[in-house]
XYZ file of N, CA and C in Angstrom:
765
model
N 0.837 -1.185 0.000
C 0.000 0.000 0.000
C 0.881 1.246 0.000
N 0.197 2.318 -0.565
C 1.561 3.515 -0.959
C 1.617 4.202 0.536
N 1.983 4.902 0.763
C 1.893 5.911 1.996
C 1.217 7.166 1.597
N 0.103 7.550 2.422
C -0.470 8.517 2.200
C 0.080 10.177 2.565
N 0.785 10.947 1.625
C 1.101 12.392 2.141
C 0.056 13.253 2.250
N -0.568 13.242 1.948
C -2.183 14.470 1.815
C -1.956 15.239 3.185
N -1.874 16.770 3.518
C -1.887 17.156 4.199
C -3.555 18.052 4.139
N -3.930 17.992 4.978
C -5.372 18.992 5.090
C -5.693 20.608 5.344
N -5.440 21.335 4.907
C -5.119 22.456 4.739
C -6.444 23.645 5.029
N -7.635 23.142 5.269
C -8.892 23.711 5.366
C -8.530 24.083 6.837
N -9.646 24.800 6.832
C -9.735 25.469 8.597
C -10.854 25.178 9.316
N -10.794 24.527 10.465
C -12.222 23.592 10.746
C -12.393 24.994 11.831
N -13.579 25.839 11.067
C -14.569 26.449 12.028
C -15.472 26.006 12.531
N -15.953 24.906 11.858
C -17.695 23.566 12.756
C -18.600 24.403 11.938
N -18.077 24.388 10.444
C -19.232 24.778 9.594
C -19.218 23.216 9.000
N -20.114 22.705 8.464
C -20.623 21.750 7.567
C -20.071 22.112 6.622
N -19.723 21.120 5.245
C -18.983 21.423 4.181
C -20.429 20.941 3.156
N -20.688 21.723 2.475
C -21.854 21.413 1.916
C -21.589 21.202 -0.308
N -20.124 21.324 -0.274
C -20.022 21.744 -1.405
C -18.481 21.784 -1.751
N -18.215 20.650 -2.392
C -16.083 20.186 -2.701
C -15.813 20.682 -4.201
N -15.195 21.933 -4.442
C -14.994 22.064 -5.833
C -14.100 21.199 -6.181
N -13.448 20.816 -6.867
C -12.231 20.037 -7.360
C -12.064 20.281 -8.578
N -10.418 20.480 -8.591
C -9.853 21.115 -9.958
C -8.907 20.257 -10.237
N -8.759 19.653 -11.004
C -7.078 18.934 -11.713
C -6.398 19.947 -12.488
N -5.194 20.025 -12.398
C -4.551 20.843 -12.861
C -3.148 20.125 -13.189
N -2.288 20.509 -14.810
C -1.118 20.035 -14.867
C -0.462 21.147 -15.827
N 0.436 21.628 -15.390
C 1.037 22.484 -15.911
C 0.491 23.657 -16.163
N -0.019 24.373 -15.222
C -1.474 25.735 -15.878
C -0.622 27.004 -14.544
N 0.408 26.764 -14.804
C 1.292 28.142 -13.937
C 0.725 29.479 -14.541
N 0.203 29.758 -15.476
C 0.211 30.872 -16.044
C -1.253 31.350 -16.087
N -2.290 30.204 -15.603
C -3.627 30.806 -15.492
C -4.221 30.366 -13.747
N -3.090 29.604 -13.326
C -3.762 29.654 -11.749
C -4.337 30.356 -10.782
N -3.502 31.894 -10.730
C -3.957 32.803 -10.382
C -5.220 33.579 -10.582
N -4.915 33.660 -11.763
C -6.323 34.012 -12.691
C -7.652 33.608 -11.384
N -7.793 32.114 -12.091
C -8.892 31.173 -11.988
C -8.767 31.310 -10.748
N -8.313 31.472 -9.498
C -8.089 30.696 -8.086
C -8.818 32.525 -7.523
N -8.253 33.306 -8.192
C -9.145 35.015 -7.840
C -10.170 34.616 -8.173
N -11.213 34.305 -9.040
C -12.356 33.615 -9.699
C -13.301 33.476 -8.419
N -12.531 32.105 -7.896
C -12.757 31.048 -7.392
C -13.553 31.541 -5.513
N -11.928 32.771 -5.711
C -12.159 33.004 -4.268
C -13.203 34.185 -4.725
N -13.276 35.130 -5.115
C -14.433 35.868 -5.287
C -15.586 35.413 -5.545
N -15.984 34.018 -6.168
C -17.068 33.565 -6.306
C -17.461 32.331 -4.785
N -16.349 31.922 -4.395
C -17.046 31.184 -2.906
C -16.464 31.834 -1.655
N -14.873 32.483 -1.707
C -14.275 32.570 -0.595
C -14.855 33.115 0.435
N -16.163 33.178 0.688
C -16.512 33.660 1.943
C -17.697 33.209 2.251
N -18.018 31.925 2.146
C -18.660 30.715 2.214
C -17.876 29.793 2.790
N -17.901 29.594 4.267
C -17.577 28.633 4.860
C -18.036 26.937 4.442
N -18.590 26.726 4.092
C -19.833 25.684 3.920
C -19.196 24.803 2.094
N -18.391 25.843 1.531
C -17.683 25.430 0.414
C -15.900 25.397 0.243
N -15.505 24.280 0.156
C -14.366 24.225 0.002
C -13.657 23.730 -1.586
N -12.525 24.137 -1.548
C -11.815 24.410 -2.860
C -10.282 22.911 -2.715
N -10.658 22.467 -4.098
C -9.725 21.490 -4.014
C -8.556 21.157 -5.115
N -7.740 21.431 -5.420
C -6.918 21.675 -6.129
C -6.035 20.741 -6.180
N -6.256 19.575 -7.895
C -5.476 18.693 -7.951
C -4.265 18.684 -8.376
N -2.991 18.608 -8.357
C -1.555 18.641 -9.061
C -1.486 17.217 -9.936
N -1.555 17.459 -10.902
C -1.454 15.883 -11.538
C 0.064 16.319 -12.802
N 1.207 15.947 -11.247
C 2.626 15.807 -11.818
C 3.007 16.897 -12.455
N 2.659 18.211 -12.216
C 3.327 18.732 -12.780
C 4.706 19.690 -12.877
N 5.590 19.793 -14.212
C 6.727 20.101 -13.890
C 7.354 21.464 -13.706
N 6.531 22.167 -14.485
C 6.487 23.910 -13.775
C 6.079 24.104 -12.930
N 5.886 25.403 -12.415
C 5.436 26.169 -11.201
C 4.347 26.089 -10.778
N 3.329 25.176 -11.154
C 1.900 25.045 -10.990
C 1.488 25.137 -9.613
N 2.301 24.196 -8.290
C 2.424 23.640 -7.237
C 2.606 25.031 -6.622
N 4.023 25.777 -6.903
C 4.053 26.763 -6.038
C 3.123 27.892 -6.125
N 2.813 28.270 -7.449
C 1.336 29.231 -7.489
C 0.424 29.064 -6.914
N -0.160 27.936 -6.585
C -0.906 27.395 -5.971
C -0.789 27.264 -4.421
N 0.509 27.376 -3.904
C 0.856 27.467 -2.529
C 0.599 29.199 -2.261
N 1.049 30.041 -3.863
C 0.721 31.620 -3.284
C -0.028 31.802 -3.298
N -1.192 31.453 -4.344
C -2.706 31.290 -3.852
C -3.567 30.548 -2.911
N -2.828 30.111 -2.358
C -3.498 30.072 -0.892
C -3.048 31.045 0.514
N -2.158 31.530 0.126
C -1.210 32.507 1.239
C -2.148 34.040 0.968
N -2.430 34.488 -0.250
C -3.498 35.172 -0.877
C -4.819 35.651 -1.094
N -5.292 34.640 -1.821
C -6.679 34.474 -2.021
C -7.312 33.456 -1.322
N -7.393 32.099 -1.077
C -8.084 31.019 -0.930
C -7.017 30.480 0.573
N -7.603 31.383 1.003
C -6.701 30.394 2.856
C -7.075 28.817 3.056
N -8.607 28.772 3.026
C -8.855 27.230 2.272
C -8.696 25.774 1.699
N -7.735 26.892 0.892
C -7.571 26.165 -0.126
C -6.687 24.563 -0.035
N -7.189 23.567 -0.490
C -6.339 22.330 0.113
C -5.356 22.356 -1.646
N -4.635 21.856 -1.299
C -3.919 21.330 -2.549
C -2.957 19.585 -2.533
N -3.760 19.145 -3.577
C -2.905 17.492 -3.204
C -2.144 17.424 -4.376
N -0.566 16.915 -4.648
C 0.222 16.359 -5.174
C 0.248 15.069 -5.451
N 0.230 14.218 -6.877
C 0.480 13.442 -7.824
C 1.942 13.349 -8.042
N 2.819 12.194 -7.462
C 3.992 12.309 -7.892
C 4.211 12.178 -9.747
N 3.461 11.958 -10.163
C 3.578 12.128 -11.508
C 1.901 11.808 -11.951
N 2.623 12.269 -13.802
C 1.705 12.426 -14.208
C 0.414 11.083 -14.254
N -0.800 11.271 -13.833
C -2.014 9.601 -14.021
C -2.895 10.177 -14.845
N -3.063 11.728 -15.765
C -4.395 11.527 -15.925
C -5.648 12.300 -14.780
N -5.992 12.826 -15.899
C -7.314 14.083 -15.115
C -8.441 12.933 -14.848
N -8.870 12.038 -14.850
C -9.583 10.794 -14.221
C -8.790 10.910 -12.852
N -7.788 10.254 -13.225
C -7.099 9.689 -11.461
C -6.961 11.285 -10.397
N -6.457 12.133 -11.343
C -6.707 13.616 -10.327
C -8.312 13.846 -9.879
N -9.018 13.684 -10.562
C -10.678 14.442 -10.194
C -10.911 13.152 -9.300
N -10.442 12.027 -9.404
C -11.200 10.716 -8.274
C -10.232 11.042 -7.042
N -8.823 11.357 -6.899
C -8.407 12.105 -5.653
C -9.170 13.030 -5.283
N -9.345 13.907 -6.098
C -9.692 15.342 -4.692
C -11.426 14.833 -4.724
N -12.250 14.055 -5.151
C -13.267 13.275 -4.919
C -13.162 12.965 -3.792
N -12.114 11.925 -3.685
C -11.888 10.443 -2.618
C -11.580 11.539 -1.397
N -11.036 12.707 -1.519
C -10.328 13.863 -0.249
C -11.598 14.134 -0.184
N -12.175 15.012 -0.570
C -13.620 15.905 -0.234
C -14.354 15.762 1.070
N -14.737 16.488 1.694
C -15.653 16.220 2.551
C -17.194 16.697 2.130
N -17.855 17.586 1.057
C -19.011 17.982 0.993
C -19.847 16.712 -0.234
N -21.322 16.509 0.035
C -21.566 15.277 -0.176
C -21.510 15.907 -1.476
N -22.010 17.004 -2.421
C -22.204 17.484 -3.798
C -20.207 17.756 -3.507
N -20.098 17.695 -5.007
C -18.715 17.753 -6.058
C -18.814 18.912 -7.308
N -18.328 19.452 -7.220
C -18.437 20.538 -8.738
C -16.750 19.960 -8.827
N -16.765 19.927 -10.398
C -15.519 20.000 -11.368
C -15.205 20.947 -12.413
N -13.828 21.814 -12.084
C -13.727 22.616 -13.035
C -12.607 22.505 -13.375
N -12.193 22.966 -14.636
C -10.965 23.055 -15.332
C -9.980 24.032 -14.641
N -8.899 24.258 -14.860
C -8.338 24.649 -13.937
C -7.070 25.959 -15.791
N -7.743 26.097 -16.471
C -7.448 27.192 -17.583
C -7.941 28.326 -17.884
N -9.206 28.157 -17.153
C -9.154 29.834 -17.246
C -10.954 29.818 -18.234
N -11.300 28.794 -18.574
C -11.935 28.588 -19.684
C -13.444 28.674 -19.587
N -13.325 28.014 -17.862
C -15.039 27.738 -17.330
C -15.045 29.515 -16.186
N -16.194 29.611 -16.245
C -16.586 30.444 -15.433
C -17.355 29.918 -14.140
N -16.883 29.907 -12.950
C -17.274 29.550 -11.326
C -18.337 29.856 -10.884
N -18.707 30.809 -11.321
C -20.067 31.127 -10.706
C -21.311 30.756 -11.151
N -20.870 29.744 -12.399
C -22.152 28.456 -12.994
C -21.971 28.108 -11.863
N -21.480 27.181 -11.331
C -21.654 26.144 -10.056
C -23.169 26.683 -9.238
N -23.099 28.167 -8.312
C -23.653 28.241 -7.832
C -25.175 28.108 -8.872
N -25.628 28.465 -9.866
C -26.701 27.817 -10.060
C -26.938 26.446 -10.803
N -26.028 25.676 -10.546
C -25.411 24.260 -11.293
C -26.215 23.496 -9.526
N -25.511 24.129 -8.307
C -26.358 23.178 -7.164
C -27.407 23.777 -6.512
N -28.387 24.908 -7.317
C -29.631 25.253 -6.994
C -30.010 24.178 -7.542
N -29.917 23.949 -8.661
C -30.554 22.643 -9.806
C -30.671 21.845 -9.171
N -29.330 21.103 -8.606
C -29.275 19.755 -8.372
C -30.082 19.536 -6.635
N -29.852 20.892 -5.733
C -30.322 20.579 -4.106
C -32.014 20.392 -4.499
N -33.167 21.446 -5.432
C -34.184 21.403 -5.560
C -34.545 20.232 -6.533
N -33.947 19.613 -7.031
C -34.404 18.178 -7.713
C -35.549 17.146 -6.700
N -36.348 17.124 -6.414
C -37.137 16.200 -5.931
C -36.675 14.758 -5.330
N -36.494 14.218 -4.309
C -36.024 13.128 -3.858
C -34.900 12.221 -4.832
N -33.857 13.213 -5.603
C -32.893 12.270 -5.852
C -31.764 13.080 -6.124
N -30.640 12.552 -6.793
C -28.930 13.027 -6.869
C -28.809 13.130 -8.400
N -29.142 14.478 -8.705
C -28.848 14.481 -10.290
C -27.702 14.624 -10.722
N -27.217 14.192 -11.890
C -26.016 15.085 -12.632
C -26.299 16.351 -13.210
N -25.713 16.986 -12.883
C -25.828 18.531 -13.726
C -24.699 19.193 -14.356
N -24.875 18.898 -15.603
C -23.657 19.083 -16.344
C -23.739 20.618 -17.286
N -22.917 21.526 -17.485
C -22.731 22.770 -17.564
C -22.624 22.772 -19.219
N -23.410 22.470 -20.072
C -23.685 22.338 -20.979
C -22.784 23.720 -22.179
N -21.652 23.665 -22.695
C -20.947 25.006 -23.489
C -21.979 25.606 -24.359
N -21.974 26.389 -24.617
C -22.949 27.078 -25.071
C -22.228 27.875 -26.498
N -21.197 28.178 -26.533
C -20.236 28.584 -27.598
C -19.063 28.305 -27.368
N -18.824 27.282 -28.018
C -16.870 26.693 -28.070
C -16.119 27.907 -28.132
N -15.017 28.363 -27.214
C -14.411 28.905 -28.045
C -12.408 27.904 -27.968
N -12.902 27.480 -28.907
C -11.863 26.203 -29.090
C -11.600 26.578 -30.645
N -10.246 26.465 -30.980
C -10.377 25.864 -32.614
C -11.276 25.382 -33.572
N -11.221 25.676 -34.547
C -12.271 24.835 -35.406
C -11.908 23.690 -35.308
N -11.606 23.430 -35.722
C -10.876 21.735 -35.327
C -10.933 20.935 -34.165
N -10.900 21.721 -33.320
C -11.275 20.861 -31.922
C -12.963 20.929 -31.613
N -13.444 21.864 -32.352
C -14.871 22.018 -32.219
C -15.239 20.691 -32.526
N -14.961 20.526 -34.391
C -15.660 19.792 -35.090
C -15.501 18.155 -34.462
N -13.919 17.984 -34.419
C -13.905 16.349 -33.479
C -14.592 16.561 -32.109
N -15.062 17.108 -31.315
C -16.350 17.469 -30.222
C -17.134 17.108 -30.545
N -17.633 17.659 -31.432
C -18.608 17.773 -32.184
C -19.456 16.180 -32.602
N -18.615 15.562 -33.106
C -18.568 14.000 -33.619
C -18.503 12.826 -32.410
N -17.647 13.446 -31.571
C -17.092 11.925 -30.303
C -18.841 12.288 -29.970
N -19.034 13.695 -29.439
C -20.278 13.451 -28.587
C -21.894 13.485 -29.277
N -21.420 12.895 -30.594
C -22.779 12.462 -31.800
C -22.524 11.004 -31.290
N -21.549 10.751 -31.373
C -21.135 8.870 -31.311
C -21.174 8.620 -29.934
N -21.049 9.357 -29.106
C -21.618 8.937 -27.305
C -22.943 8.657 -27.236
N -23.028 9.947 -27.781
C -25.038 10.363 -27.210
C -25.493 8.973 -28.156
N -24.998 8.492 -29.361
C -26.285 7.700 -30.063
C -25.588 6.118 -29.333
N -24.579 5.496 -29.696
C -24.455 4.681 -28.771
C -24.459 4.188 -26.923
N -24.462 5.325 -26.667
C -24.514 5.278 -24.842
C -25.915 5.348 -24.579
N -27.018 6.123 -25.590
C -28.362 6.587 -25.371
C -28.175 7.562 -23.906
N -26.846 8.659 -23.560
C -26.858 9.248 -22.753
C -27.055 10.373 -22.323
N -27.963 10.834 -24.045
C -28.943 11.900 -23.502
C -28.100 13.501 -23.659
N -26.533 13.311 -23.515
C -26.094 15.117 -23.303
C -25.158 15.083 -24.244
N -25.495 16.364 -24.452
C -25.200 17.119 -25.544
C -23.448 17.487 -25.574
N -22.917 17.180 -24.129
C -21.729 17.758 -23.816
C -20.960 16.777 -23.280
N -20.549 15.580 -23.399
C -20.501 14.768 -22.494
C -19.270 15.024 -21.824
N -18.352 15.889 -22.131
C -16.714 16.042 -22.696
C -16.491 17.637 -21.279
N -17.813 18.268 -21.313
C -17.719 19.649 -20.940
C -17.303 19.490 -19.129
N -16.600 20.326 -18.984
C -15.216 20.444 -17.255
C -16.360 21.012 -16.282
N -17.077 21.639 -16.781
C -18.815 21.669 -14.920
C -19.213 21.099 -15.464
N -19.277 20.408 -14.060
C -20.210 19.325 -14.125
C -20.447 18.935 -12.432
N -22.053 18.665 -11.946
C -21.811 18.883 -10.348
C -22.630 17.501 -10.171
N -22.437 16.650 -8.794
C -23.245 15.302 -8.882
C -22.897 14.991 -7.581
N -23.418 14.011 -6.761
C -23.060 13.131 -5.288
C -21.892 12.722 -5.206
N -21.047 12.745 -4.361
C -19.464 12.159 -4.497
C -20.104 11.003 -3.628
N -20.924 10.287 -2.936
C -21.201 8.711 -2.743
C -21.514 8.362 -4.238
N -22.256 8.737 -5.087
C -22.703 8.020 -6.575
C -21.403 7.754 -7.213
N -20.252 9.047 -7.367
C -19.286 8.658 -8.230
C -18.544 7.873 -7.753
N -18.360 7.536 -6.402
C -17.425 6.815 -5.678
C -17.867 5.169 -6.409
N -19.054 5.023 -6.532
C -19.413 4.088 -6.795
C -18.822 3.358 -8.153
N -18.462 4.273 -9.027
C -18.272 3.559 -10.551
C -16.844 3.499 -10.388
N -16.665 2.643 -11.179
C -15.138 1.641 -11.681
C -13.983 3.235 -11.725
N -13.027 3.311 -11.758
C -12.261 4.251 -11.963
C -11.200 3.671 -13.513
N -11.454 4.790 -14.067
C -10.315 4.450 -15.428
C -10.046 6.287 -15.630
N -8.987 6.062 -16.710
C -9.152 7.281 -17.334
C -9.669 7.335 -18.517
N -10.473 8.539 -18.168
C -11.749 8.821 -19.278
C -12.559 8.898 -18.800
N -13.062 8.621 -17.196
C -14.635 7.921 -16.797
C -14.863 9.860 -16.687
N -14.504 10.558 -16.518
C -15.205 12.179 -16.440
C -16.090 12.266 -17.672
N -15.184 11.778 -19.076
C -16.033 12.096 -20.460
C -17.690 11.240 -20.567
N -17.615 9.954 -19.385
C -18.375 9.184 -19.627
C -19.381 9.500 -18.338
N -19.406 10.169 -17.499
C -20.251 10.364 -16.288
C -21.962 10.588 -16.812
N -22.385 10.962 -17.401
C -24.051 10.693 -18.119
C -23.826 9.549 -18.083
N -23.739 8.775 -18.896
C -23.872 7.366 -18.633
C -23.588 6.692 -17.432
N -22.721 6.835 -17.467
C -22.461 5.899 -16.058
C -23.193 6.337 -14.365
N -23.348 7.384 -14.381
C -24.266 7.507 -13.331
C -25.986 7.835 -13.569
N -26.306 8.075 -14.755
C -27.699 7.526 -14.956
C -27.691 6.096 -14.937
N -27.044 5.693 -15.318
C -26.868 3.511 -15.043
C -26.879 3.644 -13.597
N -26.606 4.617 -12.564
C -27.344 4.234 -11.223
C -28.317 5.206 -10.445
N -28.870 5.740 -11.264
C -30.134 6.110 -10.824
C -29.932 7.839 -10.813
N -28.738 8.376 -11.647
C -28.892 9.686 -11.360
C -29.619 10.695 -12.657
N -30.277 11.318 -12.643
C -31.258 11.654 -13.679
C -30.481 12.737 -13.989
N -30.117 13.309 -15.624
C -29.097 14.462 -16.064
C -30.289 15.422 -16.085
N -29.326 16.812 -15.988
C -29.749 18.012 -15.906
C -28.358 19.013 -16.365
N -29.045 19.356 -17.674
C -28.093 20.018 -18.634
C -28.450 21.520 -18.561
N -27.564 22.406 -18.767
C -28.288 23.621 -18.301
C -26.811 24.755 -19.133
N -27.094 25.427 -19.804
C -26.127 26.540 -20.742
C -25.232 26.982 -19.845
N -23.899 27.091 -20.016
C -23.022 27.830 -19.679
C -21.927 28.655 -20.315
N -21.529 29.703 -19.762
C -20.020 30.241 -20.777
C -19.064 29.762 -20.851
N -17.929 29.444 -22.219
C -17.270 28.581 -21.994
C -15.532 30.085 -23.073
N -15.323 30.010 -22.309
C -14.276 31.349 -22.609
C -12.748 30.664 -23.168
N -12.085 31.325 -23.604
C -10.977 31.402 -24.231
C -9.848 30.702 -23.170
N -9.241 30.078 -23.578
C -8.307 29.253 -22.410
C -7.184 31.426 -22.405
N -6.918 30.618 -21.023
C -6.529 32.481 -20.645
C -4.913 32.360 -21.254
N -4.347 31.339 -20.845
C -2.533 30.950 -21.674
C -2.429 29.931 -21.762
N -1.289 29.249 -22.532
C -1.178 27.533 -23.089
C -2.126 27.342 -24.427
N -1.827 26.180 -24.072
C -2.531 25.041 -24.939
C -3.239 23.695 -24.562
N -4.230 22.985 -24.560
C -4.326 22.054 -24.489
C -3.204 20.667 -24.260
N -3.844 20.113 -23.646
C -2.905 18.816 -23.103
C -3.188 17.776 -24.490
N -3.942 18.047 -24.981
C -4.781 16.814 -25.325
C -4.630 16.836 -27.055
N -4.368 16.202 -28.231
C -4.925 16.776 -29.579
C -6.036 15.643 -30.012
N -6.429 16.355 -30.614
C -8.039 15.659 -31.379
C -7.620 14.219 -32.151
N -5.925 13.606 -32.382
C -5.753 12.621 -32.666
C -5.747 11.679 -31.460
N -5.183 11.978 -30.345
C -5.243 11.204 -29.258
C -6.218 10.727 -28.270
N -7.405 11.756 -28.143
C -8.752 12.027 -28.076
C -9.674 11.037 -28.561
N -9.477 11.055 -29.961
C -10.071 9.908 -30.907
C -9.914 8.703 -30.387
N -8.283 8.125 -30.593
C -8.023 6.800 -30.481
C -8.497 6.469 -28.640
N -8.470 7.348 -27.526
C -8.576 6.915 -26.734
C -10.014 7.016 -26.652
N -10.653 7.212 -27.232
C -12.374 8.111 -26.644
C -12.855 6.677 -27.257
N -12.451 6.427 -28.913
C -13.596 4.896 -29.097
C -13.229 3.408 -27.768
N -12.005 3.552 -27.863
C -11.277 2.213 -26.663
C -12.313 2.499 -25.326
N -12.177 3.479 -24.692
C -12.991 3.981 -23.735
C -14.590 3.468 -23.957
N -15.389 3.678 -25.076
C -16.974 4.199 -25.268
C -17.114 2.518 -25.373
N -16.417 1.893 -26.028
C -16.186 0.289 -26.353
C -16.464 -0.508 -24.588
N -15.499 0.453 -23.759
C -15.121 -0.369 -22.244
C -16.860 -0.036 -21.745
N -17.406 1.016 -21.736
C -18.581 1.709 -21.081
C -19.139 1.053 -21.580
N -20.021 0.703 -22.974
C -20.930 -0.059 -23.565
C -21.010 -1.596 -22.666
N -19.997 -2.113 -22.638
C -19.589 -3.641 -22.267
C -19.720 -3.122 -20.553
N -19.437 -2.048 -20.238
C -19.734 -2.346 -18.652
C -21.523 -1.813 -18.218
N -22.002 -1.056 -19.231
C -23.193 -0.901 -18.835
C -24.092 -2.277 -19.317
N -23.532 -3.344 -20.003
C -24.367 -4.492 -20.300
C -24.155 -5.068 -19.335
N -22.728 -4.988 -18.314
C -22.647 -6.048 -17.396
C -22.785 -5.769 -16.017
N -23.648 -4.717 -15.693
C -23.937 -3.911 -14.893
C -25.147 -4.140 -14.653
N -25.827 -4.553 -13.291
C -26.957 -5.259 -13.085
C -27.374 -4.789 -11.889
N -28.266 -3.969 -11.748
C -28.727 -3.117 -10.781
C -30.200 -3.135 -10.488
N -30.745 -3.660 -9.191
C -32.334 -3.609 -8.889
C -32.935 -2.254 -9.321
N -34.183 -2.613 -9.240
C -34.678 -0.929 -9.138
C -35.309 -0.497 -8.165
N -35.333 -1.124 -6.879
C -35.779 -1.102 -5.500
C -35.280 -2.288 -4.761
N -35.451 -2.364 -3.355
C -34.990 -3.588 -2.443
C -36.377 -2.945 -1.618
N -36.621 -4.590 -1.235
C -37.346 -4.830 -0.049
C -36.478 -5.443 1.032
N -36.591 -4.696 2.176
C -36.004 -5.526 3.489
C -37.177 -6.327 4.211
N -37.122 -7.645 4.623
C -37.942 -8.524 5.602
C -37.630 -8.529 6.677
C-alpha cells in the first residue's frame, strides 16, 4: 500500500462542508492565479464550500502558485500532489476520494469555465425532488479551434447515439453530482467524459443547463483531437460492455 502524504489544509470552524470544488490541474502556472481570484471571489466567503486543487505531476510552477494562492486568495484552499503524471480521471477521483461535501463541482483549472455556474449548477441539483442528479454545464459557444470544435462535435454524436446518454456535452469540465454516486463507478481514465452514462446507469437523472465557456486564458491544451479519438472509441467500447454487465435492482425490499 503507498503511503499517504495528503496534508489537510482547510480550517475547521464547525461549519458543515456542503459543497467540494475540485480542480485537476497540470502544468497551468500561467492561469492559476487568474482562476483561483475567480474562485475566491465567487465562494471565498462561504464557509460551507471548500476548494480542491489537484496537481497531476506537474513540472512547472503550478504547485508553487498554488501554494501563493493560498497565502493570498483562498486560505482554504487544500492542494494534493500526484507524484507524476495519471491523468485528469485519477486527479478528479483524488480530490473526490479527499472531499468532505456530499455534492462535487468540477472545473478546469485554464481559465476557460466560469465559477459562478456552479452556484446555479447546485440550486438545480439541491431542488431536484427526492434524488442526486447530474448537472452538467452544458458550453454554449466553443471557443476552441475549429478543429477541436468539429472532433467534439462528432465523439459526442457517437456517445449520445451509442450510450443513449442523452447530453449534448458529455466532454464539458462543470459538471456537479453526489461524491457517494461517483465513488461508486469503476475508476479508469476517461470515466469524467463518460459520467451521463455511467451515473444515470445508477439512478442519477441528467440536468443540462447553458453555460459560458471562454478562451483558455494561456497555453494550450494537453490533449490533440488525434489522441482524443483513439482513446475516446477504446474507452466508449469499455462503457458499452460495462453498462451491459452492470446489473442493478430498481428497488430492495427488506424482511
Amino acid at each position: 500500500m503507498p503511503t499517504s502524504t495528503v496534508q489537510d489544509s482547510s480550517h475547521d470552524d464547525g461549519q458543515p462542508t456542503r459543497l467540494s470544488v475540485v480542480m485537476a490541474v497540470l502544468n497551468e502556472a500561467e492561469n492559476i492565479l487568474p482562476v483561483c481570484q475567480e474562485l475566491a471571489d465567487t465562494f471565498g466567503a462561504d464557509p460551507s464550500v471548500e476548494i480542491l486543487a489537484i496537481d497531476d505531476g506537474s513540472t512547472d510552477t503550478t504547485v508553487k502558485k498554488l501554494l501563493e494562492a493560498r497565502q493570498t486568495l483562498l486560505p482554504r484552499l487544500r492542494i494534493i500532489s500526484h507524484p507524476k503524471r495519471l491523468g485528469k480521471s485519477a486527479a478528479l477521483r483524488t480530490g473526490i476520494t479527499a472531499a468532505r461535501g456530499p455534492w462535487i463541482a468540477t472545473i478546469d483549472g485554464d481559465g476557460q469555465d466560469d465559477p459562478s455556474a456552479i452556484l446555479k449548477m447546485l440550486d438545480h441539483a439541491t431542488s431536484a425532488p427526492d434524488t442526486t442528479p447530474l448537472v452538467v454545464g452544458v458550453r454554449r459557444k466553443r471557443n476552441d479551434r475549429l478543429s477541436r470544435r468539429i472532433a467534439t462535435r462528432l465523439a459526442n454524436g457517437l456517445r449520445r447515439r451509442l450510450l443513449n446518454d442523452g447530453c449534448p456535452d458529455t466532454g464539458a469540465p462543470l459538471k456537479l453530482f453526489s461524491r457517494d454516486l461517483f465513488l461508486k463507478i469503476p475508476q479508469f481514465e476517461g470515466v469524467h467524459r463518460f459520467l451521463p452514462a455511467l451515473l444515470g446507469h445508477y439512478g442519477a437523472p441528467l440536468i443540462c443547463i447553458e453555460v459560458q465557456h471562454r478562451a483558455r486564458l494561456h497555453g494550450s491544451s494537453k490533449y490533440t483531437n488525434f489522441n482524443r479519438a483513439l482513446v475516446g472509441i477504446r474507452d466508449l467500447l469499455g462503457v458499452m460492455w460495462l453498462q451491459n454487465r452492470t446489473h442493478l435492482p430498481d428497488h430492495l425490499t427488506e424482511h
